[in-house]
Tab-separated table of C-alpha atoms in Angstrom:
chain	number	residue	atom	x	y	z
A	1	MET	CA	-148.983	40.824	-41.393
A	2	LYS	CA	-151.555	43.515	-42.346
A	3	ILE	CA	-148.864	46.216	-42.201
A	4	THR	CA	-146.584	44.192	-44.496
A	5	LYS	CA	-149.426	43.700	-47.013
A	6	SER	CA	-150.276	47.405	-46.883
A	7	ILE	CA	-146.667	48.377	-47.489
A	8	ALA	CA	-146.389	45.908	-50.380
A	9	ILE	CA	-149.591	47.239	-51.972
A	10	CYS	CA	-148.397	50.850	-51.581
A	11	MET	CA	-145.026	49.991	-53.144
A	12	LEU	CA	-146.740	48.235	-56.063
A	13	PHE	CA	-149.051	51.222	-56.555
A	14	ALA	CA	-146.071	53.622	-56.489
A	15	LEU	CA	-144.255	51.459	-59.052
A	16	LEU	CA	-147.283	51.500	-61.354
A	17	LEU	CA	-147.622	55.283	-61.030
A	18	SER	CA	-143.949	55.898	-61.739
A	19	THR	CA	-144.139	53.701	-64.837
A	20	ALA	CA	-147.201	55.589	-66.072
A	21	ALA	CA	-145.536	58.944	-65.474
A	22	HIS	CA	-142.441	57.829	-67.372
A	23	ALA	CA	-144.555	56.618	-70.291
A	24	ALA	CA	-146.180	60.041	-70.633
A	25	GLU	CA	-142.667	61.530	-70.868
A	26	VAL	CA	-143.091	65.302	-70.658
A	27	PHE	CA	-146.791	65.936	-70.025
A	28	PHE	CA	-149.974	64.639	-68.438
A	29	TRP	CA	-153.578	65.836	-67.988
A	30	SER	CA	-155.291	66.476	-64.643
A	31	GLU	CA	-158.253	68.348	-63.170
A	32	ALA	CA	-155.842	70.126	-60.804
A	33	GLU	CA	-154.488	73.491	-61.912
A	34	PRO	CA	-150.730	73.251	-62.575
A	35	ARG	CA	-148.411	74.841	-60.034
A	36	PRO	CA	-145.570	76.832	-61.558
A	37	SER	CA	-141.938	75.860	-61.039
A	38	CYS	CA	-140.661	78.860	-59.126
A	39	THR	CA	-138.937	80.064	-56.000
A	40	ASN	CA	-139.228	82.901	-53.552
A	41	ASN	CA	-136.686	81.438	-51.169
A	42	THR	CA	-133.479	83.232	-52.116
A	43	ARG	CA	-131.995	85.608	-49.598
A	44	ASP	CA	-131.299	88.421	-52.052
A	45	GLY	CA	-134.610	88.206	-53.952
A	46	SER	CA	-132.954	86.845	-57.100
A	47	THR	CA	-134.223	83.783	-58.917
A	48	GLY	CA	-133.171	80.390	-57.672
A	49	ASN	CA	-132.242	77.130	-59.293
A	50	ILE	CA	-133.050	73.468	-58.974
A	51	GLY	CA	-131.183	70.348	-60.010
A	52	LEU	CA	-133.106	67.690	-61.921
A	53	ILE	CA	-132.167	64.401	-63.520
A	54	ILE	CA	-133.846	64.026	-66.909
A	55	ASP	CA	-133.160	60.915	-69.001
A	56	GLY	CA	-130.224	60.107	-66.739
A	57	GLU	CA	-128.630	63.514	-67.299
A	58	LYS	CA	-128.343	66.090	-64.523
A	59	LYS	CA	-129.707	69.500	-65.483
A	60	GLU	CA	-129.764	72.681	-63.467
A	61	LEU	CA	-132.718	74.985	-64.014
A	62	ASP	CA	-132.860	78.648	-63.172
A	63	LEU	CA	-136.226	79.264	-61.590
A	64	PRO	CA	-138.110	82.560	-61.816
A	65	THR	CA	-139.791	84.119	-58.812
A	66	CYS	CA	-143.298	82.792	-58.244
A	67	THR	CA	-144.811	86.139	-59.261
A	68	GLU	CA	-142.922	86.051	-62.594
A	69	ALA	CA	-143.861	82.407	-63.181
A	70	ILE	CA	-147.569	83.036	-62.566
A	71	ASN	CA	-147.603	86.188	-64.720
A	72	ASN	CA	-145.868	84.458	-67.656
A	73	ARG	CA	-147.345	80.959	-67.646
A	74	VAL	CA	-149.884	79.759	-70.178
A	75	LEU	CA	-152.491	77.287	-68.980
A	76	VAL	CA	-154.256	74.872	-71.325
A	77	LEU	CA	-157.616	73.427	-70.286
A	78	VAL	CA	-159.285	70.747	-72.415
A	79	ASP	CA	-162.688	69.491	-71.254
A	80	GLY	CA	-161.906	70.270	-67.617
A	81	ASN	CA	-158.369	68.833	-67.607
A	82	TYR	CA	-155.254	70.985	-67.402
A	83	LEU	CA	-152.074	70.265	-69.321
A	84	HIS	CA	-149.165	69.657	-66.927
A	85	THR	CA	-145.595	69.573	-68.187
A	86	VAL	CA	-142.532	68.223	-66.429
A	87	ALA	CA	-140.184	70.980	-65.250
A	88	GLY	CA	-136.987	71.187	-67.260
A	89	THR	CA	-138.297	69.465	-70.388
A	90	GLY	CA	-138.991	72.688	-72.296
A	91	ALA	CA	-142.519	71.507	-73.115
A	92	GLU	CA	-144.365	74.362	-71.412
A	93	PRO	CA	-147.012	76.081	-73.575
A	94	PHE	CA	-146.137	79.650	-74.524
A	95	ILE	CA	-147.389	82.629	-76.517
A	96	GLU	CA	-145.804	83.367	-79.917
A	97	ASN	CA	-147.009	86.500	-81.725
A	98	GLY	CA	-150.301	86.375	-79.835
A	99	ARG	CA	-150.875	82.668	-80.517
A	100	THR	CA	-150.872	79.849	-77.961
A	101	MET	CA	-148.256	77.224	-78.810
A	102	ILE	CA	-148.779	73.714	-77.439
A	103	PRO	CA	-146.500	70.658	-77.682
A	104	LEU	CA	-147.507	68.458	-80.619
A	105	ARG	CA	-147.769	65.266	-78.533
A	106	ALA	CA	-149.994	66.902	-75.903
A	107	LEU	CA	-152.192	68.366	-78.636
A	108	ALA	CA	-152.489	65.009	-80.375
A	109	ASP	CA	-153.382	63.360	-77.073
A	110	ALA	CA	-156.019	65.988	-76.188
A	111	PHE	CA	-157.651	66.146	-79.633
A	112	ASP	CA	-157.199	62.423	-80.398
A	113	PHE	CA	-155.008	62.927	-83.477
A	114	GLU	CA	-152.936	60.229	-85.068
A	115	VAL	CA	-149.502	61.791	-85.708
A	116	GLU	CA	-146.907	61.090	-88.381
A	117	TRP	CA	-143.542	62.891	-88.444
A	118	LYS	CA	-141.294	62.855	-91.506
A	119	GLN	CA	-138.022	64.399	-90.364
A	120	SER	CA	-136.427	64.658	-93.808
A	121	GLU	CA	-139.229	67.052	-94.846
A	122	ALA	CA	-139.948	68.552	-91.382
A	123	LYS	CA	-143.503	67.405	-92.124
A	124	ILE	CA	-146.240	66.789	-89.563
A	125	THR	CA	-149.353	64.879	-90.576
A	126	LEU	CA	-152.323	64.873	-88.208
A	127	LYS	CA	-155.236	62.522	-88.859
A	128	LYS	CA	-158.604	62.379	-87.156
A	129	GLU	CA	-161.551	60.585	-88.690
A	130	ASP	CA	-162.027	62.121	-92.176
A	131	THR	CA	-159.659	65.045	-91.594
A	132	VAL	CA	-155.995	65.083	-92.645
A	133	ILE	CA	-153.915	68.128	-91.709
A	134	ILE	CA	-150.380	68.566	-93.050
A	135	MET	CA	-148.004	71.153	-91.617
A	136	HIS	CA	-144.300	71.858	-92.032
A	137	ILE	CA	-141.950	73.298	-89.441
A	138	GLY	CA	-141.493	77.027	-90.111
A	139	GLN	CA	-144.106	77.187	-92.884
A	140	PRO	CA	-146.992	79.724	-92.653
A	141	GLU	CA	-149.638	77.430	-94.111
A	142	MET	CA	-151.210	74.063	-93.473
A	143	PHE	CA	-153.161	71.780	-95.754
A	144	VAL	CA	-156.549	70.541	-94.576
A	145	ASN	CA	-157.738	67.649	-96.737
A	146	GLY	CA	-155.542	69.058	-99.519
A	147	LYS	CA	-156.769	72.672	-99.237
A	148	ALA	CA	-154.203	75.346	-98.265
A	149	VAL	CA	-155.010	77.357	-95.135
A	150	LYS	CA	-152.826	80.307	-94.097
A	151	LEU	CA	-151.591	80.186	-90.503
A	152	GLU	CA	-152.090	83.457	-88.636
A	153	ASN	CA	-149.070	84.974	-86.848
A	154	ALA	CA	-147.380	81.732	-85.758
A	155	VAL	CA	-145.938	78.673	-87.471
A	156	PRO	CA	-145.114	75.152	-86.296
A	157	MET	CA	-141.711	75.216	-84.606
A	158	ILE	CA	-139.191	73.199	-82.692
A	159	LYS	CA	-138.100	74.734	-79.393
A	160	ASN	CA	-136.057	72.919	-76.728
A	161	ASN	CA	-136.248	69.779	-78.908
A	162	VAL	CA	-140.061	69.819	-78.618
A	163	THR	CA	-142.376	70.394	-81.592
A	164	PHE	CA	-144.969	73.108	-80.924
A	165	LEU	CA	-148.065	73.940	-82.950
A	166	PRO	CA	-150.303	77.016	-82.953
A	167	VAL	CA	-153.500	75.505	-81.619
A	168	ARG	CA	-156.436	77.870	-82.221
A	169	GLN	CA	-156.825	77.283	-85.965
A	170	LEU	CA	-156.437	73.522	-85.589
A	171	ALA	CA	-159.163	73.464	-82.962
A	172	GLU	CA	-161.480	75.600	-85.062
A	173	ILE	CA	-160.988	73.335	-88.094
A	174	LEU	CA	-162.199	70.440	-85.946
A	175	SER	CA	-165.173	72.497	-84.663
A	176	ILE	CA	-163.718	72.603	-81.150
A	177	ASN	CA	-164.911	75.558	-79.091
A	178	VAL	CA	-161.944	77.808	-78.185
A	179	LYS	CA	-161.788	80.604	-75.607
A	180	TRP	CA	-158.923	82.667	-74.205
A	181	ASP	CA	-159.147	83.900	-70.619
A	182	HIS	CA	-156.788	86.879	-70.587
A	183	LYS	CA	-156.929	87.318	-66.808
A	184	THR	CA	-155.719	83.765	-66.048
A	185	ARG	CA	-153.809	83.302	-69.348
A	186	THR	CA	-155.772	80.120	-70.026
A	187	ALA	CA	-156.609	78.622	-73.413
A	188	VAL	CA	-159.873	76.730	-72.915
A	189	PHE	CA	-161.017	74.032	-75.350
A	190	ALA	CA	-164.372	72.234	-75.255
A	191	LEU	CA	-164.462	69.082	-77.347
A	192	LYS	CA	-168.028	68.193	-76.412
């Protein structure tokens, strides 16, 4: 009887976790450092691949070697929690012209923004307390409470059907402490 109850509780817990993971869609936050999606298991030393089912559709991903994955990844750490993205979703942070690009939804979650998207204008509106930030996909400026601010070296973009924003200037506008650790390729943000 105790074994049956334990199994039932474990199954219920697994169901709750899988629902929560699905709700987060392509990212989640954790204290654990993300492990790269990579392979070193091919016989000829070439990259490998993995089959995934995403939104009911089978996708095959070419995986880099683990050395390449570690050397090219960008980690994002916000108040001690790392951004984790689901392999194959295209939501991995990256560097664009020396600027860290982070998925809009992950950024909004981390910095507690309310997000509005107006597709007909490619317009992103971020709201937090008394601050309203308006950005447009591909445009080199943003408007902070109506005042134009030039974006440096990177613009909001859509890549792999995911909206990415250059994060440093947004963080600084909100008085969030920002540091870049070149050795580990980690963008560190302290909200407190």
